[in-house]
């Protein structure tokens, strides 16, 4: 096979054709030798066996007491005209020759093989190179049944050997004639085959050299649709078929729906140019010409694909050049294999200076490439093989270090080879803004620290002033209250009115001082919470109602208390007395004259303590409810009241409730009054203990 592969195509076909002819001749000779000649010998042996059976019958019917010589003579007369007869011997049982006639066998070296063996009959055949001898041996009793005769007859067939030689000569002559004619026919036929193949080789060389136009000119007849094949770069479909339907014998008709439609008479119409094309008439059913034109068709497709690929490549080049960010790609060794215009502007190198000459390590500080590669292969910046928004710095041609945001992708190739594409986004302007922002932030922090110091000074001064005012005002209130109670003598009506006004003003001043002191403690996180198990009625409600009783009587406010006598909760009694005082004093200050108030306490299904304080009145709007618990916040309805206030009562109340881990809110509606709801969770010993130590929430 290797020998044939090194030969020319013509010579190979000739050698194969002649070998096939010679093989047929050899097979014919083997058929003659193995089938025809043995059949002829089989027929001869059948005739001899029939002769022996006839002789046996004749011996059995011979006259009794016949003389052996007379008997042999009569046998000789019957055999003398038999084709190929040579000798006749009549022997007795001891081998004594009783009669002999014919020509004796001169070659005593002949070897015999038994061919047929029957009752009283034996047929043997000589083995040698000449004409075969057959010996027919008959054993039969004499007519008087006293002597056992042995008849030996030798017969030679001289026609078998000449016939074999004549058949061989005829076969050799016919084989030589067929070989000669076959050689010239194969040379003519191979020339017809190799001519298109040679043209295909020439077209292949032209394609290898990129000379597609010469390939298209080398074929005289072309499909008309090739001239109209002008697909754009971004066309999703090519208007012409991928292969001419007349140049393919594929059973995949779904590739050519127009052909199937034309055959079955469906609504699918064939290609409009197929009806005008001369290619089917020129090519016909010749597979080699079909192959040649298919190759031409393929070359046209390749040229069209090259044009589209070239346009796409040029577009991608323009796209890379127009990208404002730097795009740099490197191979596994770090060699730069892609460098766009954005990288030129960013790094200062020209494309000719960087491409295939610089290593990506030249753009980074020492050791930075190893850090970037480790980040690229980790899961921290987008997953293995992907790097997203990694901040680093690069070194420009003039030695400056620029901050960039790097995004990179690992592109595996064949084997262990790979390449890395990096996108460099300049952060210089952003860094300048960030530096300015950080400087501004530092200035703001400094200002905040200054404000904190001033606020601390303010709180300390507020605490000092209110604390210093607390004792004189308290003493003044006690003195005025003593005068009002006529301890030092009776008062006139005018004096009583004046003392009532003085006590009311002093009481409001005391409340304001208390609020400012609480605010100071809250702002400095010095409001201690000392929880314990507190009976609500005895330690909260009774003291608060007793303290507010004069003002409630003056306002005509009727208070209903619905608090179970045995209800106790873990909370700070002093702070919660302030909570209830603020809520009920609001009902006194801002509720309606001769109004009502309701205090309710119960344990919810979730195990929390719920306190509800409701008072009748005009109610609050949604906007007012949203501003109710803010610091220094007084609502318009409160400002219209004659009662002065600090706007801190509900803020302090909310702070105390939240320090207990609870929550407070208000509900209201037009003409429905205002309801304050306080919920406190159970088991606050540990939480309140931390608050009492000044940790805050």
XYZ file of C-alpha atoms in Angstrom:
697
model
C 0.000 0.000 0.000
C 2.825 2.396 0.780
C 4.308 1.584 -2.633
C 1.018 2.499 -4.355
C 0.698 5.730 -2.383
C 4.026 6.913 -3.780
C 2.952 6.355 -7.392
C 1.082 8.748 -9.645
C -2.666 8.450 -9.736
C -2.615 7.206 -13.358
C 0.006 4.553 -12.613
C -1.831 3.463 -9.484
C -5.093 2.913 -11.370
C -3.216 1.016 -14.124
C -1.431 -1.213 -11.619
C -4.641 -1.888 -9.751
C -6.538 -2.646 -12.991
C -3.869 -5.043 -14.309
C -3.619 -6.720 -10.929
C -7.356 -7.255 -10.915
C -7.249 -8.769 -14.460
C -4.359 -11.053 -13.515
C -6.215 -12.074 -10.369
C -9.270 -12.974 -12.457
C -7.107 -15.112 -14.814
C -5.437 -16.836 -11.893
C -8.822 -17.495 -10.345
C -10.019 -18.963 -13.690
C -7.019 -21.311 -13.846
C -7.539 -22.373 -10.258
C -11.188 -23.043 -11.072
C -10.182 -25.234 -14.041
C -7.546 -27.000 -11.997
C -9.698 -27.520 -8.935
C -13.109 -28.063 -10.525
C -13.187 -28.922 -14.253
C -10.261 -31.400 -14.435
C -11.300 -33.299 -11.279
C -14.821 -33.549 -12.719
C -13.404 -35.071 -15.930
C -11.367 -37.599 -13.923
C -14.451 -38.438 -11.867
C -16.358 -39.156 -15.087
C -13.538 -41.463 -16.346
C -13.576 -43.393 -13.063
C -17.349 -43.799 -13.316
C -16.951 -45.271 -16.804
C -14.232 -47.670 -15.606
C -16.346 -48.755 -12.637
C -19.237 -49.435 -15.033
C -16.807 -51.439 -17.232
C -15.726 -53.510 -14.228
C -19.325 -54.255 -13.268
C -20.072 -55.396 -16.851
C -17.003 -57.651 -16.847
C -18.101 -59.178 -13.522
C -21.501 -59.986 -14.984
C -19.880 -61.505 -18.064
C -17.572 -63.697 -15.950
C -20.516 -64.946 -13.965
C -22.328 -65.930 -17.139
C -19.263 -67.481 -18.872
C -19.458 -71.254 -19.868
C -18.481 -73.707 -17.187
C -15.134 -75.506 -17.377
C -13.834 -72.902 -19.818
C -10.128 -72.887 -20.474
C -8.411 -69.866 -18.793
C -6.652 -68.965 -21.988
C -9.876 -69.112 -23.959
C -11.533 -67.072 -21.264
C -8.699 -64.517 -21.369
C -8.873 -64.390 -25.155
C -12.575 -63.644 -25.062
C -11.942 -60.885 -22.469
C -9.203 -59.481 -24.675
C -11.613 -59.364 -27.603
C -14.049 -57.298 -25.530
C -11.399 -54.873 -24.222
C -9.183 -54.389 -27.266
C -11.355 -51.568 -28.628
C -11.819 -49.798 -25.295
C -10.103 -46.310 -25.417
C -6.723 -46.375 -23.705
C -6.530 -50.204 -23.220
C -2.949 -51.341 -22.417
C -2.823 -54.796 -20.754
C -4.942 -57.713 -19.580
C -3.800 -60.344 -17.087
C -5.690 -63.342 -15.780
C -4.236 -64.776 -12.540
C -5.206 -67.426 -10.102
C -5.416 -66.941 -6.338
C -1.636 -67.496 -5.882
C -0.791 -64.814 -8.489
C 0.168 -67.207 -11.263
C -0.409 -65.609 -14.644
C -2.877 -67.684 -16.584
C -3.269 -65.294 -19.510
C -1.566 -62.050 -20.593
C -2.172 -59.721 -23.539
C -1.397 -56.121 -24.522
C 1.636 -53.925 -23.816
C 3.354 -54.428 -20.483
C 3.932 -51.358 -18.247
C 7.558 -50.285 -18.601
C 7.661 -47.966 -15.566
C 7.749 -50.214 -12.506
C 8.266 -47.214 -10.133
C 4.670 -46.052 -10.395
C 2.823 -45.512 -7.121
C -0.815 -46.472 -7.022
C -3.748 -45.155 -5.017
C -7.098 -46.818 -4.596
C -9.879 -44.737 -6.152
C -12.904 -47.087 -6.015
C -13.434 -50.210 -3.919
C -16.458 -52.508 -4.201
C -17.543 -56.143 -3.928
C -15.026 -58.058 -5.976
C -13.893 -54.815 -7.695
C -10.941 -52.499 -7.059
C -9.989 -49.428 -9.164
C -6.522 -47.915 -8.648
C -4.811 -44.910 -10.260
C -1.126 -44.194 -10.841
C 0.455 -41.100 -9.283
C 2.969 -39.305 -11.471
C 3.620 -36.494 -13.944
C 2.572 -38.269 -17.115
C -0.770 -39.504 -18.332
C -2.507 -41.416 -15.543
C -2.858 -45.251 -15.684
C -5.912 -46.959 -14.245
C -5.851 -50.585 -13.171
C -9.141 -52.427 -12.813
C -8.860 -55.564 -10.606
C -11.754 -58.093 -10.615
C -11.946 -61.105 -8.314
C -14.413 -63.830 -9.388
C -14.736 -67.617 -9.154
C -14.332 -69.771 -12.269
C -17.410 -71.231 -13.930
C -16.811 -74.607 -12.242
C -16.377 -72.720 -8.889
C -13.026 -74.378 -8.257
C -10.617 -71.658 -9.342
C -10.585 -68.008 -8.120
C -9.720 -65.722 -11.040
C -8.053 -62.305 -10.671
C -8.465 -60.101 -13.743
C -6.103 -57.077 -13.976
C -6.774 -54.566 -16.749
C -4.571 -51.467 -17.282
C -6.050 -48.487 -19.143
C -4.316 -45.174 -20.036
C -6.094 -41.836 -20.841
C -3.678 -39.792 -23.002
C -6.202 -36.946 -23.540
C -6.216 -35.533 -20.004
C -2.710 -34.090 -20.077
C -3.042 -32.418 -23.551
C -6.427 -31.074 -22.549
C -4.937 -29.538 -19.425
C -2.097 -27.967 -21.416
C -4.458 -26.640 -24.097
C -6.710 -25.035 -21.466
C -3.714 -23.370 -19.815
C -2.420 -22.014 -23.136
C -5.851 -20.646 -24.068
C -6.235 -19.013 -20.657
C -2.786 -17.399 -20.874
C -3.497 -16.042 -24.353
C -6.851 -14.550 -23.318
C -5.276 -13.097 -20.155
C -2.502 -11.422 -22.141
C -5.034 -9.958 -24.568
C -7.261 -8.661 -21.742
C -4.226 -7.215 -19.916
C -3.121 -5.349 -23.012
C -6.558 -3.958 -23.806
C -7.242 -3.217 -20.137
C -3.971 -1.299 -19.807
C -4.860 1.119 -22.595
C -8.474 1.448 -21.436
C -7.325 2.179 -17.850
C -4.844 4.784 -19.109
C -7.592 6.464 -21.128
C -10.052 6.303 -18.255
C -7.556 7.557 -15.683
C -6.723 10.465 -17.959
C -10.409 11.410 -17.874
C -10.367 11.193 -14.088
C -7.074 12.938 -13.417
C -7.825 15.940 -15.611
C -10.465 17.350 -13.224
C -8.290 16.258 -10.294
C -5.359 18.178 -11.763
C -7.561 21.216 -12.094
C -8.630 20.760 -8.476
C -4.960 20.677 -7.427
C -4.298 23.869 -9.349
C -7.299 25.522 -7.706
C -6.051 24.330 -4.312
C -2.677 25.978 -4.925
C -4.431 29.176 -5.943
C -6.531 29.114 -2.770
C -3.408 28.509 -0.682
C -1.862 31.592 -2.295
C -5.017 33.621 -1.599
C -5.788 34.093 -5.311
C -9.538 33.522 -5.035
C -10.329 35.588 -8.103
C -8.154 33.315 -10.291
C -10.011 30.302 -8.887
C -13.322 31.846 -9.872
C -12.022 32.519 -13.400
C -10.767 28.935 -13.851
C -14.288 27.520 -14.292
C -16.155 28.414 -17.448
C -19.646 27.928 -16.058
C -20.685 29.353 -12.666
C -24.023 29.405 -10.845
C -25.784 32.684 -11.470
C -26.494 33.110 -7.764
C -22.751 33.475 -7.036
C -22.652 36.773 -8.871
C -25.497 38.056 -6.714
C -23.903 36.902 -3.464
C -23.104 40.245 -1.887
C -23.988 39.720 1.761
C -23.250 42.576 4.135
C -20.956 42.326 7.140
C -23.790 42.161 9.643
C -26.381 40.272 7.576
C -27.881 37.457 9.626
C -28.754 35.422 6.495
C -27.139 35.027 3.083
C -29.645 35.363 0.245
C -28.125 32.563 -1.841
C -28.097 28.871 -0.811
C -25.034 27.528 1.008
C -24.489 24.930 -1.767
C -25.914 24.625 -5.276
C -28.765 22.053 -5.224
C -27.584 20.685 -8.589
C -24.101 19.939 -7.244
C -25.099 17.816 -4.264
C -26.748 14.449 -3.922
C -27.378 14.802 -0.199
C -30.510 13.168 1.135
C -30.920 16.035 3.575
C -33.579 17.858 1.601
C -34.258 20.177 4.522
C -31.076 22.010 3.480
C -32.759 22.807 0.128
C -36.453 23.481 0.751
C -36.876 25.021 -2.703
C -35.911 21.712 -4.359
C -38.377 19.733 -2.267
C -41.075 22.278 -2.983
C -40.484 22.038 -6.721
C -40.670 18.226 -6.663
C -43.770 17.897 -4.499
C -45.646 20.870 -5.930
C -45.828 22.659 -2.605
C -46.106 26.405 -2.141
C -42.331 26.665 -1.518
C -40.830 28.111 -4.712
C -37.315 27.231 -5.993
C -34.587 29.807 -6.010
C -35.414 32.379 -8.708
C -32.003 32.018 -10.411
C -32.005 28.188 -10.582
C -34.348 28.189 -13.600
C -31.906 30.353 -15.646
C -28.650 28.628 -14.604
C -26.700 26.749 -17.342
C -24.781 24.668 -14.815
C -27.053 21.570 -14.839
C -26.795 21.237 -18.646
C -23.005 21.676 -18.652
C -22.256 19.368 -15.713
C -24.857 16.672 -16.235
C -24.416 13.567 -14.043
C -20.595 13.586 -14.110
C -19.572 13.344 -10.457
C -16.038 14.640 -11.122
C -17.330 17.728 -12.872
C -19.788 18.172 -10.036
C -16.867 17.933 -7.611
C -14.909 20.505 -9.635
C -17.762 22.995 -9.718
C -18.571 22.305 -6.054
C -14.980 23.225 -5.284
C -15.453 26.403 -7.276
C -18.682 27.063 -5.393
C -16.816 26.533 -2.120
C -14.065 28.917 -3.210
C -16.715 31.538 -3.932
C -18.175 30.987 -0.459
C -14.717 31.294 1.080
C -14.087 34.533 -0.795
C -17.432 35.935 0.366
C -16.647 34.824 3.915
C -13.203 36.419 3.675
C -14.741 39.698 2.604
C -17.190 39.634 5.510
C -14.444 38.592 7.899
C -12.202 41.385 6.651
C -14.942 43.963 7.133
C -15.647 42.607 10.616
C -11.941 42.705 11.462
C -11.683 46.294 10.261
C -14.763 47.193 12.318
C -13.254 45.595 15.424
C -10.016 47.482 14.807
C -11.963 50.756 14.626
C -13.890 49.730 17.723
C -10.683 49.122 19.672
C -9.262 52.414 18.454
C -12.397 54.328 19.452
C -12.566 52.824 22.964
C -11.599 55.547 25.503
C -10.214 52.985 27.960
C -6.900 51.264 27.482
C -7.081 47.642 26.290
C -3.941 45.545 26.664
C -3.655 41.792 26.041
C -0.698 39.557 26.822
C 0.205 35.909 26.345
C 1.255 33.426 29.026
C 4.774 34.890 29.139
C 3.468 38.436 29.643
C 4.363 39.627 26.130
C 2.034 42.370 24.881
C -0.023 41.097 21.913
C -2.742 43.801 21.835
C -2.377 47.528 22.488
C -5.132 49.956 21.464
C -5.211 53.739 21.090
C -6.674 54.173 24.572
C -3.623 52.416 26.001
C -1.442 54.767 23.932
C -3.098 57.819 25.501
C -2.988 56.342 28.992
C 0.523 54.867 29.112
C 2.332 57.075 26.598
C 3.734 54.232 24.461
C 3.074 53.968 20.743
C 1.641 50.741 19.369
C 4.886 50.010 17.505
C 6.830 50.435 20.752
C 4.613 48.205 22.869
C 3.322 45.470 20.569
C 5.462 42.268 20.845
C 8.267 44.293 22.436
C 7.128 45.190 25.935
C 6.139 42.880 28.745
C 3.076 43.591 30.842
C 5.369 43.716 33.901
C 6.794 46.959 32.499
C 3.475 48.688 33.292
C 3.271 47.771 36.974
C 5.310 48.215 40.114
C 7.585 45.374 41.134
C 5.600 42.343 42.295
C 2.228 43.838 41.361
C 1.662 41.436 38.429
C 1.859 38.437 40.781
C -0.725 40.057 43.078
C -3.028 40.797 40.131
C -2.710 37.240 38.789
C -3.552 35.825 42.231
C -6.632 38.058 42.385
C -7.594 37.003 38.836
C -7.575 33.318 39.818
C -9.441 33.856 43.100
C -13.164 34.243 43.833
C -12.861 37.746 45.283
C -13.311 39.865 42.135
C -15.862 38.047 39.983
C -14.737 34.417 40.099
C -11.784 32.404 38.756
C -10.564 33.813 35.461
C -12.446 37.108 35.856
C -11.243 40.308 37.499
C -13.776 43.129 37.952
C -13.112 46.633 39.343
C -9.665 45.985 40.785
C -7.951 49.230 41.780
C -4.215 49.469 41.156
C -1.615 51.766 39.598
C 0.338 51.614 36.326
C 3.617 53.186 35.309
C 3.590 55.438 32.234
C 6.405 55.879 29.757
C 7.653 58.977 31.604
C 7.659 57.154 34.963
C 4.452 58.571 36.478
C 2.198 56.222 38.470
C -1.447 56.520 37.425
C -4.374 55.088 39.407
C -6.598 52.820 37.300
C -9.536 50.499 37.706
C -8.545 47.178 36.121
C -10.948 44.593 34.710
C -9.399 41.496 33.136
C -10.396 38.140 31.650
C -8.390 34.928 31.292
C -8.806 33.360 27.816
C -7.726 29.668 27.720
C -6.188 28.376 24.501
C -4.909 25.002 23.339
C -3.086 22.986 25.981
C -1.685 25.071 28.810
C -1.508 28.245 26.723
C -3.647 31.224 27.629
C -3.901 34.962 27.144
C -5.151 37.768 29.397
C -7.089 40.825 28.238
C -7.069 43.814 30.573
C -9.218 46.977 30.436
C -7.589 50.043 32.008
C -9.921 52.822 33.203
C -8.110 56.018 34.204
C -8.959 57.118 37.740
C -6.752 60.230 37.835
C -9.660 62.686 37.655
C -11.739 60.589 40.003
C -8.814 60.394 42.428
C -8.488 64.178 42.361
C -12.188 64.500 43.195
C -11.843 61.849 45.875
C -8.869 63.637 47.403
C -10.863 66.880 47.443
C -13.820 65.018 48.927
C -11.625 63.429 51.588
C -10.184 66.816 52.434
C -13.692 68.220 52.705
C -14.678 65.245 54.836
C -11.714 65.867 57.120
C -12.743 69.522 57.398
C -16.301 68.463 58.232
C -15.030 65.993 60.812
C -12.975 68.745 62.388
C -16.019 71.007 62.382
C -18.111 68.223 63.898
C -15.551 67.686 66.593
C -15.632 71.433 67.291
C -19.447 71.321 67.387
C -19.296 68.342 69.728
C -17.016 70.301 72.033
C -19.321 73.347 71.867
C -22.358 71.122 72.416
C -20.649 69.550 75.398
C -19.873 72.998 76.749
C -23.502 73.995 76.077
C -24.869 70.933 77.869
C -22.540 71.447 80.777
C -23.580 75.090 81.001
C -27.266 74.120 80.622
C -26.927 71.542 83.361
C -25.118 74.000 85.579
C -27.599 76.842 85.027
C -30.709 74.710 85.445
C -29.260 73.035 88.501
C -28.405 76.398 90.026
C -31.864 77.770 89.200
C -33.641 74.731 90.548
C -33.051 75.485 94.260
C -33.999 79.215 94.218
C -37.130 78.588 92.176
C -38.096 75.660 94.389
C -37.619 77.796 97.481
C -39.618 80.624 95.887
C -42.440 78.157 95.032
C -42.488 76.835 98.599
C -42.620 80.387 100.028
C -45.363 81.465 97.628
C -47.320 78.279 98.345
C -47.000 78.954 102.101
C -48.386 82.453 101.612
C -51.156 81.060 99.378
C -52.144 78.660 102.163
C -52.406 81.731 104.552
C -49.890 80.266 106.974
C -48.672 83.753 107.737
C -52.110 85.334 107.932
C -55.237 85.918 105.853
C -55.017 87.312 102.322
C -57.246 89.555 100.343
C -58.808 88.345 97.087
C -56.351 90.298 94.987
C -53.432 88.880 96.971
C -54.780 85.338 96.464
C -55.061 85.824 92.719
C -51.558 87.214 92.594
C -50.142 84.256 94.578
C -51.997 81.758 92.331
C -50.376 83.338 89.301
C -46.959 83.308 91.010
C -47.288 79.618 91.956
C -48.420 78.652 88.446
C -45.470 80.447 86.865
C -43.040 78.943 89.361
C -44.524 75.465 88.720
C -44.034 75.872 84.973
C -40.495 77.063 85.587
C -39.849 73.987 87.739
C -41.156 71.734 84.929
C -38.943 73.457 82.353
C -35.901 73.101 84.615
C -36.689 69.399 85.070
C -37.001 68.913 81.309
C -33.720 70.688 80.608
C -31.949 68.622 83.252
C -33.336 65.407 81.727
C -32.286 66.582 78.238
C -28.774 67.261 79.499
C -28.551 63.808 81.025
C -29.906 62.189 77.848
C -27.511 64.048 75.523
C -24.552 63.122 77.739
C -25.839 59.548 78.013
C -26.049 59.895 81.764
C -29.688 58.928 82.246
C -29.545 55.852 84.551
C -32.218 53.144 84.364
C -32.701 51.217 87.614
C -35.400 48.625 86.990
C -37.104 46.619 89.634
C -40.443 44.947 90.121
C -42.822 47.872 90.511
C -46.542 47.782 91.412
C -48.129 50.109 88.881
C -51.011 51.383 91.034
C -49.107 52.002 94.290
C -45.831 53.393 92.889
C -46.827 54.935 89.543
C -50.453 55.937 89.229
C -51.270 57.047 92.779
C -48.287 59.468 93.167
C -48.809 60.930 89.668
C -52.556 61.509 90.142
C -51.979 63.040 93.572
C -49.415 65.502 92.174
C -51.673 66.492 89.249
C -54.920 66.630 91.188
C -54.962 70.466 91.703
C -54.406 71.174 88.003
C -56.954 68.529 86.986
C -59.548 70.040 89.335
C -58.805 73.502 87.955
C -59.314 72.211 84.360
C -62.347 70.147 85.316
C -60.722 66.972 83.926
C -62.287 63.670 84.967
C -59.772 60.805 85.001
C -60.738 57.118 84.843
C -58.062 54.599 85.827
C -58.378 50.977 84.686
C -55.234 49.393 86.101
C -55.399 46.029 87.926
C -54.396 46.345 91.591
C -51.971 43.422 91.532
C -50.263 44.320 88.234
C -46.497 44.802 88.676
C -43.743 45.117 86.039
C -39.968 45.364 85.920
C -39.164 49.022 85.237
C -37.671 52.147 86.780
C -40.489 53.618 88.918
C -39.010 57.117 89.070
C -38.578 57.391 85.286
C -42.005 55.907 84.568
C -43.628 58.340 87.000
C -42.122 61.025 84.756
C -43.571 59.251 81.685
C -47.087 59.153 83.131
C -46.753 62.708 84.467
C -45.845 63.997 80.963
C -48.722 62.119 79.314
C -51.366 63.186 81.872
C -50.079 66.761 82.076
C -50.477 66.989 78.281
C -54.083 65.899 78.768
C -54.511 68.660 81.358
C -52.736 71.340 79.297
C -54.089 70.653 75.821
C -57.320 68.764 76.504
C -60.745 70.371 76.441
C -62.356 71.997 79.492
C -64.508 69.664 81.533
C -63.048 66.843 79.484
C -62.285 63.209 80.176
C -59.126 61.120 80.403
C -58.695 57.326 80.531
C -55.671 55.373 81.779
C -55.639 51.658 80.924
C -52.989 48.966 81.617
C -52.967 45.292 80.515
C -50.651 42.473 79.409
C -50.818 41.584 75.680
C -50.886 38.079 74.213
C -47.190 38.454 73.377
C -46.357 39.061 77.045
C -45.736 42.829 76.858
C -47.118 45.511 79.189
C -49.395 47.937 77.323
C -50.300 51.344 78.830
C -52.899 53.543 77.109
C -53.547 57.185 77.991
C -56.502 58.816 76.196
C -57.941 62.277 76.571
C -60.874 63.891 74.826
C -60.314 66.794 72.502
C -60.222 67.935 68.854
C -57.491 65.419 67.911
C -54.375 65.723 65.748
C -53.718 65.453 62.003
C -51.404 62.855 60.381
C -48.752 65.504 59.795
C -48.870 66.567 63.474
C -48.645 62.953 64.645
C -45.446 62.551 62.620
C -43.789 65.478 64.437
C -45.113 64.689 67.888
C -42.013 63.068 69.472
C -39.329 65.341 67.993
C -37.021 67.456 70.160
C -38.145 71.054 70.823
C -41.283 70.399 68.836
C -44.452 72.291 69.725
C -47.504 71.796 67.567
C -49.628 74.749 66.363
C -52.434 73.755 68.733
C -49.977 73.817 71.650
C -48.592 77.212 70.605
C -52.123 78.588 70.548
C -52.556 77.467 74.174
C -51.798 79.870 77.015
C -49.618 77.200 78.646
C -45.928 77.552 78.055
C -43.763 74.502 77.296
C -40.265 73.397 76.242
C -41.244 70.924 73.523
C -39.172 68.265 75.305
C -41.787 66.334 77.305
C -42.733 63.744 74.686
C -39.142 63.488 73.427
C -37.994 62.616 76.975
C -40.930 60.222 77.347
C -40.008 58.386 74.123
C -36.363 58.178 75.234
C -37.274 56.660 78.608
C -39.596 54.083 77.006
C -36.956 53.074 74.449
C -34.356 52.797 77.223
C -36.639 50.137 78.686
C -36.654 48.324 75.345
C -40.204 49.411 74.573
C -41.984 51.592 72.056
C -44.489 54.456 72.107
C -46.795 55.951 69.506
C -49.889 58.108 69.266
C -53.219 57.563 67.533
C -55.763 60.277 66.800
C -58.511 61.394 64.520
C -60.635 64.526 64.010
C -62.827 64.996 67.133
C -61.609 61.704 68.666
C -58.990 63.065 71.027
C -55.468 61.643 71.331
C -54.370 58.177 72.523
C -50.777 57.513 73.628
C -49.822 53.809 73.661
C -46.749 52.540 75.524
C -45.517 48.920 75.301
C -42.739 47.535 77.509
C -41.291 44.011 77.139
C -40.792 41.665 80.106
C -37.456 40.584 81.602
C -35.457 43.793 81.218
C -33.037 43.257 84.129
C -29.903 42.678 81.994
C -30.807 45.271 79.343
C -31.750 47.918 81.882
C -28.662 47.117 83.969
C -26.433 47.975 81.026
C -28.389 51.200 80.500
C -28.027 52.106 84.154
C -24.258 51.803 83.729
C -24.322 54.465 80.977
C -23.901 52.225 77.911
C -27.015 53.495 76.159
C -28.871 51.673 73.462
